[in-house]
Coordinates of C-alpha atoms in Angstrom, one line a residue:
Chain A
X1 CA 95.1 33.0 104.7
X2 CA 92.3 35.3 105.7
X3 CA 92.2 38.6 103.9
X4 CA 90.5 41.5 105.7
X5 CA 88.5 42.8 102.8
X6 CA 87.0 45.9 104.5
X7 CA 90.4 47.0 105.8
X8 CA 92.0 46.6 102.3
X9 CA 89.1 48.5 100.6
X10 CA 89.8 51.4 103.0
X11 CA 93.5 51.3 102.2
X12 CA 93.1 51.3 98.4
X13 CA 90.2 53.7 98.7
X14 CA 87.7 51.5 96.9
X15 CA 84.1 52.2 98.2
X16 CA 82.3 48.8 98.3
X17 CA 78.6 48.3 97.5
X18 CA 76.4 46.2 99.8
X19 CA 77.2 42.5 99.3
X20 CA 80.5 43.1 97.5
X21 CA 82.7 42.3 100.5
X22 CA 81.3 38.8 100.9
X23 CA 81.8 38.1 97.2
X24 CA 85.3 39.5 97.2
X25 CA 86.2 37.4 100.3
X26 CA 85.1 34.2 98.6
X27 CA 87.0 35.1 95.4
X28 CA 90.2 35.9 97.4
X29 CA 90.0 32.7 99.3
X30 CA 89.8 30.6 96.1
X31 CA 92.3 32.7 94.2
X32 CA 95.0 32.6 97.0
X33 CA 94.5 28.9 97.2
X34 CA 95.2 28.6 93.5
X35 CA 98.3 30.8 93.6
X36 CA 99.7 28.9 96.6
X37 CA 100.5 26.2 94.1
X38 CA 103.7 28.2 93.4
X39 CA 105.1 27.1 96.7
X40 CA 105.8 23.7 95.1
X41 CA 108.5 25.3 92.9
X42 CA 111.9 25.8 94.4
X43 CA 113.0 29.4 93.8
X44 CA 115.6 30.1 96.6
X45 CA 118.4 30.7 94.1
X46 CA 116.3 32.2 91.4
X47 CA 116.5 36.0 90.6
X48 CA 113.3 38.0 90.1
X49 CA 112.4 39.4 86.6
X50 CA 110.9 42.8 86.5
X51 CA 111.8 43.7 82.9
X52 CA 111.4 40.9 80.3
X53 CA 113.5 42.3 77.5
X54 CA 116.4 43.0 80.0
X55 CA 116.5 46.7 79.4
X56 CA 118.0 48.6 82.3
X57 CA 118.9 52.1 83.3
X58 CA 117.0 53.8 80.5
X59 CA 117.6 57.6 81.0
X60 CA 116.7 60.7 79.0
X61 CA 118.1 64.2 79.1
X62 CA 116.4 66.2 81.8
X63 CA 115.0 68.8 79.4
X64 CA 111.5 69.9 78.7
X65 CA 109.5 68.1 76.0
X66 CA 107.2 71.0 74.9
X67 CA 105.6 68.9 72.1
X68 CA 103.8 66.9 74.8
X69 CA 103.2 69.7 77.3
X70 CA 99.7 71.0 77.9
X71 CA 98.6 74.5 78.0
X72 CA 96.8 75.4 81.3
X73 CA 93.5 75.4 79.4
X74 CA 94.1 71.9 78.0
X75 CA 95.2 70.6 81.4
X76 CA 92.1 71.9 83.1
X77 CA 89.7 70.9 80.2
X78 CA 88.7 67.5 81.8
X79 CA 88.5 68.7 85.4
X80 CA 85.0 68.7 87.1
X81 CA 85.9 71.5 89.4
X82 CA 88.4 74.4 88.8
X83 CA 89.1 77.6 90.6
X84 CA 90.8 80.6 89.0
X85 CA 92.8 78.4 86.6
X86 CA 93.6 75.6 89.1
X87 CA 92.3 72.2 89.9
X88 CA 89.9 72.3 92.9
X89 CA 90.6 69.3 95.2
X90 CA 88.7 67.9 98.1
X91 CA 89.8 69.2 101.5
X92 CA 92.1 66.6 103.2
X93 CA 93.3 68.6 106.2
X94 CA 91.2 69.1 109.3
X95 CA 90.6 72.5 111.0
X96 CA 91.9 71.2 114.3
X97 CA 95.6 71.7 115.1
Chain B
X1 CA 82.5 41.7 47.3
X2 CA 81.6 44.9 49.1
X3 CA 84.4 47.4 49.9
X4 CA 84.2 46.9 53.7
X5 CA 85.1 43.2 53.1
X6 CA 88.5 44.0 51.6
X7 CA 91.8 43.4 53.3
X8 CA 94.0 46.4 53.9
X9 CA 96.4 45.4 51.1
X10 CA 93.5 44.9 48.6
X11 CA 91.9 48.2 49.6
X12 CA 95.2 50.1 49.2
X13 CA 95.6 48.6 45.7
X14 CA 92.0 49.6 44.8
X15 CA 92.6 53.2 46.1
X16 CA 95.9 53.5 44.2
X17 CA 94.2 52.3 41.0
X18 CA 91.3 54.8 41.7
X19 CA 88.8 51.9 41.5
X20 CA 86.9 53.6 44.4
X21 CA 87.3 56.7 46.6
X22 CA 88.1 57.0 50.3
X23 CA 84.6 58.3 50.9
X24 CA 83.1 55.2 49.3
X25 CA 85.4 52.9 51.3
X26 CA 84.6 54.7 54.6
X27 CA 80.9 54.8 53.7
X28 CA 80.9 51.0 53.1
X29 CA 82.2 50.5 56.7
X30 CA 79.7 52.9 58.2
X31 CA 76.8 51.2 56.3
X32 CA 78.0 47.8 57.7
X33 CA 78.3 49.3 61.3
X34 CA 74.8 50.6 61.0
X35 CA 73.5 47.3 59.7
X36 CA 75.1 44.9 62.3
X37 CA 76.4 46.8 65.3
X38 CA 73.1 47.2 67.0
X39 CA 73.2 43.4 67.3
X40 CA 76.9 43.0 68.1
X41 CA 77.8 46.1 70.1
X42 CA 81.4 46.3 69.0
X43 CA 81.7 50.1 69.1
X44 CA 81.3 52.4 72.0
X45 CA 82.0 55.7 70.3
X46 CA 82.0 56.6 66.6
X47 CA 84.1 59.2 65.0
X48 CA 81.5 61.5 63.5
X49 CA 84.0 63.4 61.5
X50 CA 85.2 60.5 59.4
X51 CA 83.4 61.4 56.2
X52 CA 84.8 64.9 56.3
X53 CA 88.3 63.4 56.8
X54 CA 87.7 61.0 54.0
X55 CA 86.6 63.8 51.7
X56 CA 89.8 65.8 52.5
X57 CA 91.9 62.8 51.5
X58 CA 90.0 62.3 48.3
X59 CA 90.5 66.0 47.5
X60 CA 94.3 66.0 48.1
X61 CA 94.8 62.7 46.3
X62 CA 96.7 59.5 47.2
X63 CA 100.1 60.5 48.5
X64 CA 101.4 56.9 48.8
X65 CA 101.3 56.7 52.6
X66 CA 101.0 53.0 53.6
X67 CA 97.6 53.3 55.1
X68 CA 96.2 56.2 53.1
X69 CA 92.4 56.1 53.2
X70 CA 92.1 52.9 55.2
X71 CA 89.3 52.9 57.9
X72 CA 90.1 51.1 61.2
X73 CA 88.7 50.5 64.6
X74 CA 90.7 51.0 67.8
X75 CA 90.2 49.6 71.3
X76 CA 88.8 52.1 73.7
X77 CA 91.9 52.0 76.0
X78 CA 94.0 53.9 73.4
X79 CA 93.9 57.7 74.0
X80 CA 92.5 59.6 71.0
X81 CA 92.8 63.3 71.2
X82 CA 89.3 64.9 71.0
X83 CA 87.5 61.5 70.8
X84 CA 86.0 60.0 74.0
X85 CA 88.1 57.3 75.6
X86 CA 86.6 55.2 78.4
X87 CA 88.5 51.9 78.5
X88 CA 84.9 50.6 78.9
X89 CA 84.9 51.9 82.5
X90 CA 82.3 54.3 83.8
X91 CA 85.0 56.1 85.8
X92 CA 86.2 57.5 82.4
X93 CA 82.6 57.9 80.9
X94 CA 83.2 61.6 80.2
X95 CA 86.9 61.6 79.4
X96 CA 88.0 63.3 76.2
X97 CA 91.8 63.0 76.0
X98 CA 94.0 66.0 75.4
X99 CA 96.6 63.9 73.6
X100 CA 96.9 60.7 71.6
X101 CA 98.6 57.3 72.1
X102 CA 101.7 56.8 70.0
X103 CA 100.1 53.8 68.2
X104 CA 97.1 56.0 67.2
X105 CA 99.3 58.9 66.2
X106 CA 101.4 56.6 64.0
X107 CA 98.3 55.1 62.2
X108 CA 96.8 58.6 61.5
X109 CA 100.2 59.8 60.3
X110 CA 100.3 56.8 57.9
X111 CA 97.0 58.0 56.4
X112 CA 94.5 55.7 58.2
X113 CA 91.0 56.9 59.2
X114 CA 89.6 56.1 62.6
X115 CA 86.0 54.8 62.5
X116 CA 85.6 54.7 66.3
X117 CA 86.5 53.2 69.6
X118 CA 85.7 49.5 70.4
X119 CA 84.3 47.8 73.4
X120 CA 86.5 45.8 75.8
X121 CA 86.5 44.4 79.3
X122 CA 86.5 47.4 81.7
X123 CA 90.1 48.5 82.1
X124 CA 90.9 45.3 80.0
X125 CA 90.3 43.2 83.1
X126 CA 89.0 40.1 81.5
X127 CA 88.9 37.7 78.6
X128 CA 85.2 38.0 77.5
X129 CA 84.3 41.7 77.0
X130 CA 81.5 40.8 79.4
X131 CA 82.9 42.9 82.2
X132 CA 82.5 46.1 80.1
X133 CA 80.6 48.7 82.0
X134 CA 78.7 49.3 78.8
X135 CA 77.5 45.7 78.3
X136 CA 79.1 42.8 76.4
X137 CA 80.0 42.6 72.7
X138 CA 78.5 39.5 71.1
X139 CA 80.3 37.0 68.9
X140 CA 79.5 37.6 65.2
X141 CA 79.5 33.8 64.6
X142 CA 76.8 33.2 67.1
X143 CA 75.3 36.0 69.2
X144 CA 74.7 33.7 72.1
X145 CA 78.4 33.4 72.6
X146 CA 81.2 35.7 73.9
X147 CA 83.6 37.3 71.5
X148 CA 86.5 36.8 73.9
X149 CA 88.5 39.7 75.3
X150 CA 89.6 42.0 76.4
X151 CA 89.9 43.3 72.8
X152 CA 86.5 41.7 71.9
X153 CA 85.1 44.8 70.2
X154 CA 88.0 45.1 67.8
X155 CA 87.9 41.4 67.0
X156 CA 84.1 41.4 66.4
X157 CA 84.4 44.6 64.2
X158 CA 87.0 42.9 62.0
X159 CA 85.1 39.6 61.8
X160 CA 81.9 41.4 60.8
X161 CA 83.7 43.5 58.2
X162 CA 82.8 46.8 60.0
X163 CA 86.4 47.9 59.5
X164 CA 89.4 46.9 57.5
X165 CA 91.6 46.3 60.5
X166 CA 91.4 46.7 64.3
X167 CA 93.8 47.6 67.0
X168 CA 93.9 45.8 70.4
X169 CA 96.2 45.4 73.3
X170 CA 97.1 42.3 75.3
X171 CA 98.4 41.7 78.7
X172 CA 98.0 37.9 78.4
X173 CA 96.1 36.9 75.3
X174 CA 93.7 39.9 74.9
X175 CA 94.5 40.2 71.2
X176 CA 95.1 36.6 70.3
X177 CA 92.2 35.0 72.3
X178 CA 89.4 37.3 70.9
X179 CA 91.0 36.9 67.4
X180 CA 90.7 33.1 67.9
X181 CA 87.1 33.2 69.1
X182 CA 86.0 35.6 66.3
X183 CA 87.9 33.8 63.6
X184 CA 90.3 36.6 62.6
X185 CA 94.1 37.0 62.7
X186 CA 95.6 38.5 65.9
X187 CA 99.3 39.4 66.4
X188 CA 101.1 40.1 69.7
X189 CA 104.5 41.7 69.1
X190 CA 107.3 41.2 71.6
X191 CA 106.9 43.3 74.8
X192 CA 108.4 46.7 74.2
X193 CA 108.3 46.4 70.4
X194 CA 105.2 48.6 70.3
X195 CA 104.8 51.7 72.5
X196 CA 102.4 51.7 75.4
X197 CA 102.4 55.5 75.6
X198 CA 98.8 56.7 75.8
X199 CA 97.3 53.3 76.5
X200 CA 95.3 53.0 79.7
X201 CA 97.6 50.9 81.7
X202 CA 96.6 47.4 83.0
X203 CA 99.7 45.4 83.8
X204 CA 102.6 47.5 82.7
X205 CA 105.2 44.8 82.6
X206 CA 103.3 42.8 80.0
X207 CA 100.9 45.2 78.1
X208 CA 101.5 44.9 74.4
X209 CA 99.5 46.6 71.7
X210 CA 98.8 44.6 68.5
X211 CA 96.7 44.4 65.4
X212 CA 93.6 42.3 64.6
X213 CA 93.3 41.7 60.9
X214 CA 91.8 39.6 58.1
X215 CA 95.2 38.2 57.0
X216 CA 98.7 37.8 58.4
X217 CA 100.0 39.9 55.5
X218 CA 97.8 42.8 56.8
X219 CA 99.1 42.2 60.4
X220 CA 102.7 42.5 59.2
X221 CA 101.9 45.8 57.4
X222 CA 100.2 47.3 60.5
X223 CA 102.8 46.1 62.9
X224 CA 105.6 47.5 60.8
X225 CA 103.9 50.9 61.1
X226 CA 103.1 50.9 64.9
X227 CA 106.4 49.2 66.0
X228 CA 109.5 51.0 67.1
X229 CA 111.3 52.9 69.9
X230 CA 109.3 55.6 71.5
X231 CA 111.0 58.3 73.7
X232 CA 107.8 58.5 75.7
X233 CA 107.9 54.8 76.7
X234 CA 111.2 53.8 78.3
X235 CA 110.3 50.1 78.0
X236 CA 110.3 50.2 74.2
X237 CA 113.3 48.5 72.6
X238 CA 116.0 50.6 70.8
X239 CA 116.5 47.6 68.4
X240 CA 115.7 48.4 64.8
X241 CA 112.3 47.0 63.6
X242 CA 113.1 44.0 61.5
X243 CA 109.6 43.5 60.1
X244 CA 109.3 43.6 56.3
X245 CA 105.7 43.1 55.0
X246 CA 107.0 42.9 51.5
X247 CA 109.1 39.8 52.1
X248 CA 106.7 37.5 53.6
X249 CA 106.6 35.2 50.5
X250 CA 108.8 32.3 49.9
X251 CA 108.9 30.8 53.4
X252 CA 110.3 27.3 53.2
X253 CA 109.3 25.0 56.1
X254 CA 111.7 22.3 55.0
X255 CA 114.1 21.7 57.9
X256 CA 112.3 23.9 60.4
X257 CA 112.1 22.3 63.8
X258 CA 108.8 23.0 65.6
X259 CA 108.0 22.4 69.2
X260 CA 104.6 21.0 70.2
X261 CA 104.2 21.4 74.0
X262 CA 102.4 18.4 75.3
X263 CA 100.9 20.3 78.3
X264 CA 99.1 22.7 75.9
X265 CA 97.2 20.0 74.0
X266 CA 94.2 20.2 76.3
X267 CA 90.5 20.7 75.4
X268 CA 88.5 20.1 72.3
X269 CA 90.7 22.5 70.2
X270 CA 93.6 20.1 70.2
X271 CA 92.3 17.9 67.4
X272 CA 92.3 20.8 65.0
X273 CA 95.8 21.8 66.1
X274 CA 97.0 18.3 65.3
X275 CA 95.4 18.7 61.8
X276 CA 97.3 22.0 61.4
X277 CA 100.5 20.2 62.5
X278 CA 100.1 17.8 59.6
X279 CA 100.2 20.9 57.2
X280 CA 103.6 21.8 58.6
X281 CA 104.9 18.3 58.5
X282 CA 103.8 17.7 54.9
X283 CA 105.9 20.8 53.9
X284 CA 109.0 19.1 55.4
X285 CA 109.1 20.6 58.9
X286 CA 109.9 18.4 61.9
X287 CA 107.4 18.7 64.7
X288 CA 108.6 17.3 68.0
X289 CA 106.6 17.0 71.2
X290 CA 108.2 18.9 74.2
X291 CA 107.5 19.2 77.9
X292 CA 107.1 22.7 79.3
X293 CA 106.2 23.9 82.8
X294 CA 102.6 23.1 83.7
X295 CA 100.6 26.1 82.5
X296 CA 98.7 25.9 85.9
X297 CA 101.8 27.6 87.4
X298 CA 101.7 30.4 84.9
X299 CA 98.1 31.1 85.8
X300 CA 99.3 31.7 89.4
X301 CA 102.3 33.8 88.3
X302 CA 100.1 35.9 86.0
X303 CA 97.3 36.3 88.5
X304 CA 99.7 37.8 91.1
X305 CA 101.7 40.0 88.8
X306 CA 98.6 41.3 87.0
X307 CA 96.7 42.1 90.2
X308 CA 99.7 43.8 91.8
X309 CA 100.3 46.0 88.7
X310 CA 96.6 46.8 88.4
X311 CA 96.4 47.9 92.0
X312 CA 99.3 50.3 91.4
X313 CA 97.9 51.6 88.0
X314 CA 94.3 52.1 89.3
X315 CA 95.5 54.1 92.3
X316 CA 95.8 57.2 90.1
X317 CA 92.1 57.6 89.3
X318 CA 90.7 60.2 91.7
X319 CA 88.3 62.1 89.5
X320 CA 90.1 65.4 90.1
X321 CA 92.0 66.1 86.8
X322 CA 89.7 63.9 84.7
X323 CA 87.0 61.3 84.9
X324 CA 84.7 60.4 87.8
X325 CA 85.7 59.6 91.4
X326 CA 86.4 56.1 92.8
X327 CA 82.8 55.3 93.6
X328 CA 82.3 54.6 89.9
X329 CA 84.6 51.6 89.8
X330 CA 82.8 48.3 89.0
X331 CA 83.3 45.0 90.7
X332 CA 86.2 43.5 88.7
X333 CA 88.4 46.5 89.2
X334 CA 87.8 46.3 93.0
X335 CA 88.5 42.6 93.0
X336 CA 91.9 43.1 91.2
X337 CA 93.0 46.2 93.1
X338 CA 92.3 44.8 96.5
X339 CA 94.0 41.5 95.9
X340 CA 97.0 43.3 94.3
X341 CA 97.3 45.6 97.3
X342 CA 97.2 42.6 99.6
X343 CA 99.9 40.7 97.6
X344 CA 102.2 43.7 97.7
X345 CA 101.7 44.5 101.4
X346 CA 104.3 44.1 104.1
X347 CA 104.6 40.5 105.2
X348 CA 103.1 39.1 102.0
X349 CA 105.3 40.7 99.3
X350 CA 107.9 37.8 99.4
X351 CA 105.3 35.1 99.6
X352 CA 103.4 36.4 96.6
X353 CA 104.9 39.1 94.4
X354 CA 108.5 38.2 94.8
X355 CA 107.7 34.5 94.4
X356 CA 105.8 35.2 91.2
X357 CA 108.6 37.2 89.7
X358 CA 111.1 34.4 90.5
X359 CA 108.9 31.8 88.8
X360 CA 108.6 34.3 85.9
X361 CA 112.4 34.0 85.6
X362 CA 112.1 30.2 85.4
X363 CA 109.5 30.5 82.6
X364 CA 111.8 32.9 80.7
X365 CA 114.8 30.6 81.1
X366 CA 112.7 27.6 79.9
X367 CA 111.7 29.4 76.7
X368 CA 115.3 30.5 76.2
X369 CA 116.3 26.8 76.2
X370 CA 113.4 25.9 74.0
X371 CA 114.2 28.5 71.3
X372 CA 117.8 27.3 71.2
X373 CA 116.5 24.0 69.7
X374 CA 113.3 25.0 68.0
X375 CA 112.2 27.7 65.5
X376 CA 108.8 28.3 67.2
X377 CA 106.0 26.4 68.9
X378 CA 102.5 25.5 67.9
X379 CA 99.5 25.2 70.3
X380 CA 95.9 26.0 70.6
X381 CA 95.2 29.7 71.6
X382 CA 92.3 28.6 73.8
X383 CA 91.4 25.1 75.0
X384 CA 88.1 25.4 73.0
X385 CA 85.9 27.7 71.0
X386 CA 84.0 30.7 72.3
X387 CA 82.0 30.2 75.5
X388 CA 78.4 31.2 76.0
X389 CA 77.3 34.6 77.4
X390 CA 77.5 34.6 81.2
X391 CA 80.4 32.2 81.3
X392 CA 82.8 34.9 82.7
X393 CA 80.7 35.2 85.9
X394 CA 81.4 31.6 86.9
X395 CA 84.9 32.1 88.3
X396 CA 87.0 34.8 90.0
X397 CA 89.8 33.7 87.7
X398 CA 87.8 33.2 84.4
X399 CA 90.2 35.3 82.3
X400 CA 93.3 33.5 83.6
X401 CA 91.7 30.1 83.0
X402 CA 90.7 31.0 79.4
X403 CA 94.1 32.4 78.6
X404 CA 96.1 29.5 80.2
X405 CA 97.8 28.6 76.9
X406 CA 99.0 32.1 76.0
X407 CA 99.9 33.4 79.4
X408 CA 103.4 31.8 79.4
X409 CA 104.3 33.6 76.2
X410 CA 103.0 36.9 77.6
X411 CA 104.8 36.5 80.9
X412 CA 108.0 35.9 79.0
X413 CA 107.4 38.8 76.6
X414 CA 107.4 36.6 73.5
X415 CA 105.8 37.3 70.1
X416 CA 103.0 35.2 68.8
X417 CA 100.2 34.9 66.2
X418 CA 96.7 33.6 66.3
X419 CA 95.4 32.3 63.0
X420 CA 92.1 30.6 62.3
X421 CA 92.6 26.8 61.9
X422 CA 89.2 25.2 61.9
X423 CA 85.6 25.4 63.2
X424 CA 83.9 23.5 66.0
X425 CA 80.1 23.6 66.3
X426 CA 80.0 26.7 64.1
X427 CA 82.6 28.6 66.1
X428 CA 86.2 29.3 65.0
X429 CA 89.4 27.9 66.6
X430 CA 92.7 29.7 66.7
X431 CA 96.2 28.2 66.1
X432 CA 99.0 29.7 68.2
X433 CA 102.4 30.2 66.4
X434 CA 104.7 31.6 69.0
X435 CA 108.4 32.5 68.7
X436 CA 111.3 34.1 70.6
X437 CA 111.4 37.8 71.5
X438 CA 111.9 40.0 68.5
X439 CA 111.3 37.1 66.0
X440 CA 108.3 38.9 64.6
X441 CA 109.4 38.6 60.9
X442 CA 109.9 34.8 61.2
X443 CA 106.5 34.3 62.9
X444 CA 104.7 36.5 60.4
X445 CA 106.4 34.7 57.5
X446 CA 105.3 31.3 58.9
X447 CA 101.7 32.6 59.6
X448 CA 101.5 34.0 56.0
X449 CA 102.8 30.6 54.7
X450 CA 100.1 28.8 56.7
X451 CA 97.4 31.1 55.2
X452 CA 98.7 30.3 51.7
X453 CA 98.2 26.6 52.4
X454 CA 94.8 26.8 54.1
X455 CA 91.5 28.7 53.7
X456 CA 90.3 29.0 57.3
X457 CA 91.0 32.7 57.4
X458 CA 88.6 33.2 54.5
X459 CA 85.7 31.8 56.4
X460 CA 83.2 34.5 57.4
X461 CA 80.3 34.5 60.0
X462 CA 76.8 34.6 58.6
X463 CA 75.4 37.8 60.0

């Protein structure tokens, strides 16, 4: 299995430093080789577990929980850039139609 | 004995009897932090308001709350309103949370005082504390060695008596393994017994907060306070909390049937585990060897599940609402995010993530069968004592390899203790006492009983 590290880094938006892609590549090769051991176990009839204590369908009333709501000031308190009471985000849409 | 060396239970008795004040107790911890933390680097951020908070408690008087006046240290992945929280990651270097984790809130409501935030592997990605973006914590028993991780800062802080108790969190061994390497008691409650709300997420399907303490009796007291259903964490169990720290005494081992997994007796720790087994046998327990799935398979299951969940959890950090942008991520976070994204991608999902979740079911089924016949199992926490500084850099799967003997219990959401059971070359070894889901009270009673029979938990590092 060959993982395309540079393509993956782009997909998960993780900027790499010089030399990191080679190190990641070597680590992935050894890690995937180790996890391939699982192929030895027959699981065709085994169900997957996603919740270990077997809780399911946990719902709550669709009502506001004001005790854990933020004021606008609190919500913005950690933002690097704000504009007139809003978060300022990087532009993601091009000018061209 | 200095005040910072007391257990929680001893300190509460002393405060109640007015033998010392909260200010004196908090000051003793601050003096010890000043004396030894330059060397150990257990704390990242100190609470500079603690003496004012202590003064206020002294002025209003002991109101009987279970942790009234007790100073503690908390791992830096628990959000603490108004107190910087980084998860040891530079991405969050400037993050001051606007709200608190449920665990922290419950401790403060119980009257405890936060000394500060402790070092950890960045994002909890590791078992050494060496991957912290702020530099490693060192082991109080020998500063050339690692404290373990990821809750290494809390473990070192407890071992060096910088606090009365610490809080950690584990995904697979991150409370119990540093507890073992630093010679303190560590307790992992059942998955969903303690709320994850406000804890910087690592692998959401196994993350479990838990205490690091000087005794099992203290661990029971703290767990009772932090456990319980939380409306803000849908994975917490609605079952009532059946932990009673006042009824730990009187455990009778006679007739108990204990499993000793043969596959787990690896490494130099196993000799001391067999010594511990004799303590149980001499009290009338039957200890029987059993065969469980080769832990090598659980390394593979854990590696896949953990990296997939990390990849999803770290996707949220964009530096817009808080913290810095994604260029601040350090190597290990990239390693785990990328491999997780790969394992979840179209064409590989069945081969990796689905397969791991199926084998997870096999591990759970195996433990279900085990606990029908046995009360609990005994094993080493780690194959050996703490490893030297730099060891985590030798393998892309260092953490998984160190936690091989606790990973199965984490994958299955079980509850387990780490208690000191001996010393090899001047470094402590931890005994694992692990039971079925929601068997907290039984495991704590057994651990307390073990600490009544042995004195290993009283051994202290020479600082």
